[in-house]
PDB file of C-alpha atoms in Angstrom:
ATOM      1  CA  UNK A   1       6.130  -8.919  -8.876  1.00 91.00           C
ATOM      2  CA  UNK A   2       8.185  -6.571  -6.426  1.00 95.00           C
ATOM      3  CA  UNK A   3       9.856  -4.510  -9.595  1.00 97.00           C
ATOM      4  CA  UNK A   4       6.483  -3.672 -11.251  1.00 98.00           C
ATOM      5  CA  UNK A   5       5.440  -2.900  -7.779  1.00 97.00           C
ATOM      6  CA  UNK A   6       7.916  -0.731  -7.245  1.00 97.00           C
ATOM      7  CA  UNK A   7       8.209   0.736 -10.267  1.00 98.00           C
ATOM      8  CA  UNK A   8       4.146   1.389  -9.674  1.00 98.00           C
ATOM      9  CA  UNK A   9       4.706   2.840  -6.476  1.00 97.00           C
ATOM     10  CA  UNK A  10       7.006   5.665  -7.437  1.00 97.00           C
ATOM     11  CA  UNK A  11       4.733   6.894 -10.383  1.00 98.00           C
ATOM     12  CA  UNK A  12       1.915   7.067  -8.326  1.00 97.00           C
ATOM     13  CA  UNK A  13       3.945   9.262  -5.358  1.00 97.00           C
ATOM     14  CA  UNK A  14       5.168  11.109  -8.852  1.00 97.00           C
ATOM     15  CA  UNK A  15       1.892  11.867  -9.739  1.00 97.00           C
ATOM     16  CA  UNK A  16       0.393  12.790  -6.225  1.00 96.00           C
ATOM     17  CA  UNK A  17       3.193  15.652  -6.183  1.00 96.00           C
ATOM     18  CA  UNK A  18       0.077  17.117  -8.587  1.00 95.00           C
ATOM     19  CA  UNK A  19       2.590  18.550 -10.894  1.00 95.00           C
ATOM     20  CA  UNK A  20       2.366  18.680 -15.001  1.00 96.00           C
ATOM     21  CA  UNK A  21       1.088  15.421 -16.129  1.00 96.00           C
ATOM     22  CA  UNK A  22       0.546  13.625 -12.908  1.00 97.00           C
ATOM     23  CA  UNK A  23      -2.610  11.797 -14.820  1.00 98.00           C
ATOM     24  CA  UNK A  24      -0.260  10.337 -16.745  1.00 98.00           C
ATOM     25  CA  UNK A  25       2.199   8.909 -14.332  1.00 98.00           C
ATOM     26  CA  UNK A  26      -1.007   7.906 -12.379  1.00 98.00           C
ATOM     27  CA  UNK A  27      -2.325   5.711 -15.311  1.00 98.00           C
ATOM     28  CA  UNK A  28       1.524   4.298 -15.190  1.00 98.00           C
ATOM     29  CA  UNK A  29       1.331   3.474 -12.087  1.00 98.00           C
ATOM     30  CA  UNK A  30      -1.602   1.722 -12.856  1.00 98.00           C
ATOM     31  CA  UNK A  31      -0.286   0.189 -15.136  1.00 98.00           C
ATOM     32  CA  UNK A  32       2.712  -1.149 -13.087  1.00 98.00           C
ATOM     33  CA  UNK A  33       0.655  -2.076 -10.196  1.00 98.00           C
ATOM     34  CA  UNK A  34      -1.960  -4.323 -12.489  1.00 98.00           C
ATOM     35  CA  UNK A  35       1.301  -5.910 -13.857  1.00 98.00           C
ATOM     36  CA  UNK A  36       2.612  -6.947 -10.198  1.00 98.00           C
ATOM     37  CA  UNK A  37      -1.221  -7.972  -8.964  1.00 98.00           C
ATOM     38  CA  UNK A  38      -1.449 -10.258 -11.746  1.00 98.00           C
ATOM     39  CA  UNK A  39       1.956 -11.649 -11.038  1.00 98.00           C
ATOM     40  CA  UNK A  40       1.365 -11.904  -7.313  1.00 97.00           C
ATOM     41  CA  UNK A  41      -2.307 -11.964  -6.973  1.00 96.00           C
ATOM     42  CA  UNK A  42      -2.251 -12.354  -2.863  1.00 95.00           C
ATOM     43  CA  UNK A  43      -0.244  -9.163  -2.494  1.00 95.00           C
ATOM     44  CA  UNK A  44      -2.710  -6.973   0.096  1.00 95.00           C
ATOM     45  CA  UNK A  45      -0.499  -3.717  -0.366  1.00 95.00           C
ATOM     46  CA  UNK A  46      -0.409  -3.878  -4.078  1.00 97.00           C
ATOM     47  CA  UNK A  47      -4.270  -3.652  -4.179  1.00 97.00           C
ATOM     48  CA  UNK A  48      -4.377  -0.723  -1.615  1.00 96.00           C
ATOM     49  CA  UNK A  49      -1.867   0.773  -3.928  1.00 97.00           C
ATOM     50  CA  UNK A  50      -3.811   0.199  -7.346  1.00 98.00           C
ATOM     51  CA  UNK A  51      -7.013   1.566  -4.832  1.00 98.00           C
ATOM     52  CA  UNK A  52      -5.043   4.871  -3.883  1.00 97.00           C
ATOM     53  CA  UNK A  53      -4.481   5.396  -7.439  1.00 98.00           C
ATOM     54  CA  UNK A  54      -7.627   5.059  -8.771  1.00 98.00           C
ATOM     55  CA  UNK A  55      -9.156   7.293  -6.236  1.00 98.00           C
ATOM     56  CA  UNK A  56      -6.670  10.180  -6.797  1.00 97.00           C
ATOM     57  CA  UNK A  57      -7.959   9.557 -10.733  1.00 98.00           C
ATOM     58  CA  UNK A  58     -11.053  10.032  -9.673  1.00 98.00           C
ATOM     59  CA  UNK A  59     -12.475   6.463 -10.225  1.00 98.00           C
ATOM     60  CA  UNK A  60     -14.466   5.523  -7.003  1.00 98.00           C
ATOM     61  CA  UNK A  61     -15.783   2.332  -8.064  1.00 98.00           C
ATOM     62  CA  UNK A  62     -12.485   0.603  -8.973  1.00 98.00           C
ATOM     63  CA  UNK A  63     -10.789   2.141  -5.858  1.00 98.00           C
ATOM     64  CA  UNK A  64     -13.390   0.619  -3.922  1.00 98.00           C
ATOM     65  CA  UNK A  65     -13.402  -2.866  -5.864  1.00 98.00           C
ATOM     66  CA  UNK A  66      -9.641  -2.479  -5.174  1.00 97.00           C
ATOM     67  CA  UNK A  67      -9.951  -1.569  -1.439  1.00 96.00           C
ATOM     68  CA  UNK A  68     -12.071  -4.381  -0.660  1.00 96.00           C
ATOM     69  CA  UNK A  69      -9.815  -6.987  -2.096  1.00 96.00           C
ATOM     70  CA  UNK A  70      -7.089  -5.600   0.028  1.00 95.00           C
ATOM     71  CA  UNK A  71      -9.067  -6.180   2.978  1.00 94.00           C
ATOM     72  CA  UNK A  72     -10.413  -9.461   1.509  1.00 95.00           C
ATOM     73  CA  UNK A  73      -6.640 -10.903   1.383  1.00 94.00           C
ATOM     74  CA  UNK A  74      -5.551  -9.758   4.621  1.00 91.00           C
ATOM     75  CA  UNK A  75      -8.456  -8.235   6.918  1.00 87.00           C
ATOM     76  CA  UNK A  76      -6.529  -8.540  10.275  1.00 85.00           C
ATOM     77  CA  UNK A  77      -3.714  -5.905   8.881  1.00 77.00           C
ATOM     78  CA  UNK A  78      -3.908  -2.610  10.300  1.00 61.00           C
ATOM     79  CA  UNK A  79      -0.638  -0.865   8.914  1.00 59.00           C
TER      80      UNK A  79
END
């Protein structure tokens, strides 16, 4: 799960540079990030990550789904 993760992870910074075609590298990321949630399902950061995303897309309600299962898997992080 940690190379989709990663892999997720630098398409979404990509894409938050706001250059040509960050959409696309944020859908990528998405991509990426589902990948390594499915493969490690009690990873906290991944959700944040896949939240992040799909609030700089523009898609409040699955950022917020996403948020809230970040917090769900590990509500006494603060980092």
């Amino acid at each position: 799960p940690r190379t989709p993760h990663e892999l997720g992870e630098n398409r979404r910074r990509l894409s938050w540079q706001g250059l040509e075609g960050w959409r696309d590298d944020a859908r990528k990321a998405l991509e990426w990030l589902d990948r390594s949630a499915a493969l490690n399902p009690y990873d906290p950061y991944t959700r944040m990550r896949l939240g992040l995303t799909a609030h700089w897309l523009g898609d409040a309600a699955r950022a917020a789904g996403e948020f809230e299962k970040a917090v769900a898997l590990s509500p006494q992080d603060t980092t």
